[in-house]
């Protein structure tokens, strides 16, 4: 008799855990998918834009001799 009572208790606990797991899965499925969107980039100040333009111009000038040299081979 004690064995059958222990089995019933284990079956009830097992059923309770199964129900709890189903509830957790249902909660997870009901959550909407969230997508994090980065904030809009702030425009650069005028001084930073000038510095960036100058750096790009220097880089273009530096790369031009490399292109000319590679074309003569």
XYZ file of N, CA, C and O in Angstrom:
292
model
N 0.808 -1.186 0.000
C 0.000 0.000 0.000
C 0.860 1.262 0.000
O 0.527 2.253 -0.656
N 1.932 1.223 0.763
C 2.811 2.384 0.839
C 3.452 2.649 -0.518
O 3.656 3.804 -0.895
N 3.779 1.553 -1.245
C 4.382 1.723 -2.567
C 3.424 2.414 -3.529
O 3.821 3.282 -4.302
N 2.161 2.032 -3.483
C 1.203 2.644 -4.394
C 0.959 4.110 -4.032
O 0.779 4.948 -4.914
N 0.997 4.444 -2.750
C 0.832 5.833 -2.325
C 2.027 6.672 -2.785
O 1.848 7.793 -3.263
N 3.225 6.127 -2.678
C 4.424 6.829 -3.134
C 4.361 7.025 -4.653
O 4.707 8.099 -5.175
N 3.910 6.015 -5.370
C 3.783 6.133 -6.827
C 2.778 7.209 -7.207
O 2.999 7.962 -8.156
N 1.674 7.285 -6.478
C 0.670 8.301 -6.759
C 1.244 9.695 -6.501
O 1.044 10.621 -7.301
N 1.984 9.840 -5.416
C 2.594 11.136 -5.102
C 3.581 11.525 -6.200
O 3.593 12.663 -6.669
N 4.417 10.589 -6.645
C 5.364 10.869 -7.721
C 4.644 11.227 -9.024
O 5.075 12.111 -9.755
N 3.558 10.523 -9.313
C 2.792 10.826 -10.521
C 2.186 12.224 -10.464
O 2.186 12.958 -11.459
N 1.692 12.626 -9.297
C 1.104 13.959 -9.144
C 2.185 15.022 -9.301
O 1.977 16.040 -9.977
N 3.353 14.818 -8.691
C 4.454 15.774 -8.815
C 4.917 15.847 -10.264
O 5.176 16.935 -10.793
N 5.017 14.717 -10.935
C 5.425 14.685 -12.333
C 4.424 15.443 -13.212
O 4.817 16.220 -14.085
N 3.146 15.241 -12.959
C 2.113 15.953 -13.708
C 2.201 17.456 -13.449
O 2.089 18.258 -14.386
N 2.433 17.856 -12.207
C 2.545 19.278 -11.881
C 3.746 19.897 -12.597
O 3.667 21.025 -13.111
N 4.850 19.193 -12.667
C 6.034 19.705 -13.367
C 5.772 19.809 -14.870
O 6.207 20.767 -15.514
N 5.075 18.833 -15.427
C 4.729 18.889 -16.853
C 3.829 20.080 -17.153
O 4.036 20.798 -18.143
N 2.837 20.322 -16.305
C 1.935 21.457 -16.494
C 2.719 22.761 -16.378
O 2.526 23.688 -17.168
N 3.618 22.845 -15.431
C 4.437 24.042 -15.258
C 5.308 24.292 -16.488
O 5.455 25.427 -16.939
N 5.866 23.235 -17.053
C 6.699 23.366 -18.251
C 5.874 23.848 -19.441
O 6.315 24.708 -20.220
N 4.666 23.329 -19.585
C 3.800 23.763 -20.682
C 3.429 25.232 -20.516
O 3.430 26.001 -21.484
N 3.177 25.668 -19.313
C 2.848 27.074 -19.055
C 4.034 27.964 -19.401
O 3.880 29.006 -20.032
N 5.239 27.556 -19.016
C 6.435 28.336 -19.333
C 6.638 28.452 -20.847
O 6.958 29.531 -21.358
N 6.452 27.360 -21.564
C 6.613 27.397 -23.026
C 5.572 28.314 -23.658
O 5.870 29.046 -24.593
N 4.347 28.263 -23.151
C 3.292 29.106 -23.682
C 3.613 30.577 -23.452
O 3.405 31.419 -24.332
N 4.145 30.898 -22.276
C 4.525 32.285 -21.987
C 5.625 32.747 -22.939
O 5.613 33.872 -23.425
N 6.602 31.885 -23.214
C 7.703 32.257 -24.101
C 7.214 32.476 -25.526
O 7.667 33.378 -26.220
N 6.259 31.652 -25.959
C 5.757 31.794 -27.317
C 4.874 33.025 -27.466
O 4.753 33.572 -28.558
N 4.277 33.467 -26.376
C 3.373 34.608 -26.471
C 4.128 35.941 -26.454
O 3.548 36.975 -26.776
N 5.396 35.921 -26.092
C 6.179 37.155 -26.076
C 6.496 37.569 -27.503
O 6.930 36.749 -28.314
N 6.299 38.836 -27.836
C 6.629 39.276 -29.194
C 8.145 39.349 -29.379
O 8.890 39.586 -28.432
N 8.575 39.122 -30.608
C 10.001 39.253 -30.923
C 10.357 40.728 -30.921
O 9.695 41.539 -31.556
N 11.399 41.053 -30.195
C 11.825 42.449 -30.139
C 13.115 42.597 -30.931
O 14.002 41.752 -30.875
N 13.188 43.665 -31.669
C 14.372 43.963 -32.470
C 14.921 45.288 -31.981
O 14.208 46.287 -31.934
N 16.179 45.277 -31.595
C 16.799 46.515 -31.133
C 17.294 47.304 -32.337
O 18.020 46.783 -33.185
N 16.871 48.526 -32.403
C 17.253 49.403 -33.505
C 18.197 50.459 -32.944
O 17.876 51.116 -31.957
N 19.357 50.621 -33.566
C 20.285 51.636 -33.048
C 19.700 53.031 -33.255
O 18.913 53.258 -34.174
N 20.080 53.959 -32.414
C 19.570 55.326 -32.573
C 20.107 55.947 -33.859
O 21.130 55.521 -34.402
N 19.384 56.946 -34.344
C 19.819 57.636 -35.560
C 21.166 58.295 -35.305
O 21.383 58.896 -34.246
N 22.074 58.187 -36.270
C 23.383 58.819 -36.074
C 23.248 60.342 -36.060
O 22.451 60.919 -36.795
N 24.033 60.965 -35.221
C 24.021 62.423 -35.146
C 24.928 62.982 -36.242
O 25.973 62.404 -36.534
N 24.544 64.070 -36.862
C 25.410 64.650 -37.898
C 26.708 65.171 -37.277
O 26.733 65.628 -36.132
N 27.765 65.065 -38.057
C 29.066 65.530 -37.575
C 29.104 67.052 -37.548
O 28.520 67.711 -38.418
N 29.812 67.613 -36.586
C 30.006 69.066 -36.593
C 30.814 69.481 -37.825
O 31.500 68.658 -38.448
N 30.740 70.745 -38.176
C 31.410 71.242 -39.380
C 32.913 70.974 -39.341
O 33.511 70.583 -40.352
N 33.541 71.174 -38.185
C 34.990 70.943 -38.083
C 35.318 69.471 -38.329
O 36.303 69.148 -39.014
N 34.506 68.589 -37.825
C 34.754 67.159 -38.026
C 34.540 66.782 -39.487
O 35.279 65.957 -40.034
N 33.539 67.369 -40.131
C 33.313 67.093 -41.551
C 34.494 67.561 -42.391
O 34.924 66.854 -43.310
N 35.033 68.744 -42.079
C 36.203 69.239 -42.815
C 37.401 68.323 -42.605
O 38.115 67.987 -43.547
N 37.619 67.917 -41.364
C 38.755 67.042 -41.075
C 38.603 65.705 -41.794
O 39.578 65.156 -42.334
N 37.402 65.182 -41.836
C 37.166 63.920 -42.533
C 37.395 64.087 -44.035
O 38.025 63.235 -44.677
N 36.909 65.171 -44.594
C 37.114 65.425 -46.028
C 38.598 65.569 -46.348
O 39.081 65.036 -47.357
N 39.349 66.271 -45.492
C 40.787 66.418 -45.713
C 41.501 65.076 -45.625
O 42.385 64.775 -46.426
N 41.106 64.262 -44.676
C 41.740 62.950 -44.526
C 41.440 62.068 -45.738
O 42.324 61.363 -46.239
N 40.212 62.114 -46.236
C 39.872 61.332 -47.424
C 40.645 61.828 -48.641
O 41.091 61.030 -49.468
N 40.816 63.147 -48.752
C 41.558 63.711 -49.880
C 43.029 63.279 -49.817
O 43.620 62.891 -50.827
N 43.621 63.314 -48.616
C 45.013 62.865 -48.468
C 45.141 61.386 -48.827
O 46.104 60.976 -49.474
N 44.161 60.606 -48.418
C 44.211 59.178 -48.716
C 44.109 58.928 -50.221
O 44.816 58.080 -50.762
N 43.230 59.669 -50.901
C 43.107 59.528 -52.350
C 44.414 59.908 -53.041
O 44.860 59.237 -53.970
N 45.054 61.003 -52.593
C 46.322 61.426 -53.192
C 47.403 60.384 -52.946
O 48.248 60.133 -53.803
N 47.381 59.787 -51.770
C 48.386 58.786 -51.442
C 48.190 57.532 -52.296
O 49.158 56.898 -52.718
N 46.952 57.165 -52.605
C 46.681 55.957 -53.370
C 46.889 56.153 -54.870
O 47.109 55.194 -55.590
N 46.841 57.372 -55.370
C 46.983 57.616 -56.799
C 48.335 57.184 -57.336
O 48.392 56.523 -58.372
N 49.460 57.477 -56.696
C 50.748 56.981 -57.239
C 50.802 55.469 -57.278
O 51.376 54.891 -58.184
N 50.173 54.793 -56.322
C 50.160 53.339 -56.322
C 49.419 52.823 -57.536
O 49.840 51.866 -58.180
N 48.306 53.459 -57.897
C 47.542 53.027 -59.067
C 48.328 53.288 -60.345
O 48.340 52.457 -61.257
N 48.994 54.437 -60.434
C 49.771 54.770 -61.630
C 50.944 53.800 -61.768
O 51.257 53.359 -62.871
N 51.597 53.483 -60.683
C 52.735 52.574 -60.744
C 52.304 51.176 -61.137
O 52.979 50.488 -61.885
N 51.164 50.745 -60.660
C 50.720 49.399 -60.992
C 50.270 49.290 -62.436
O 50.326 48.233 -63.042
N 49.850 50.413 -63.051
C 49.424 50.403 -64.446
C 50.585 50.345 -65.419
O 50.426 49.952 -66.565
N 51.789 50.718 -65.002
C 52.947 50.725 -65.904
C 53.631 49.376 -66.005
O 54.427 49.151 -66.880
N 53.323 48.459 -65.117
C 53.986 47.140 -65.143
C 53.577 46.371 -66.300
O 52.927 45.939 -66.932
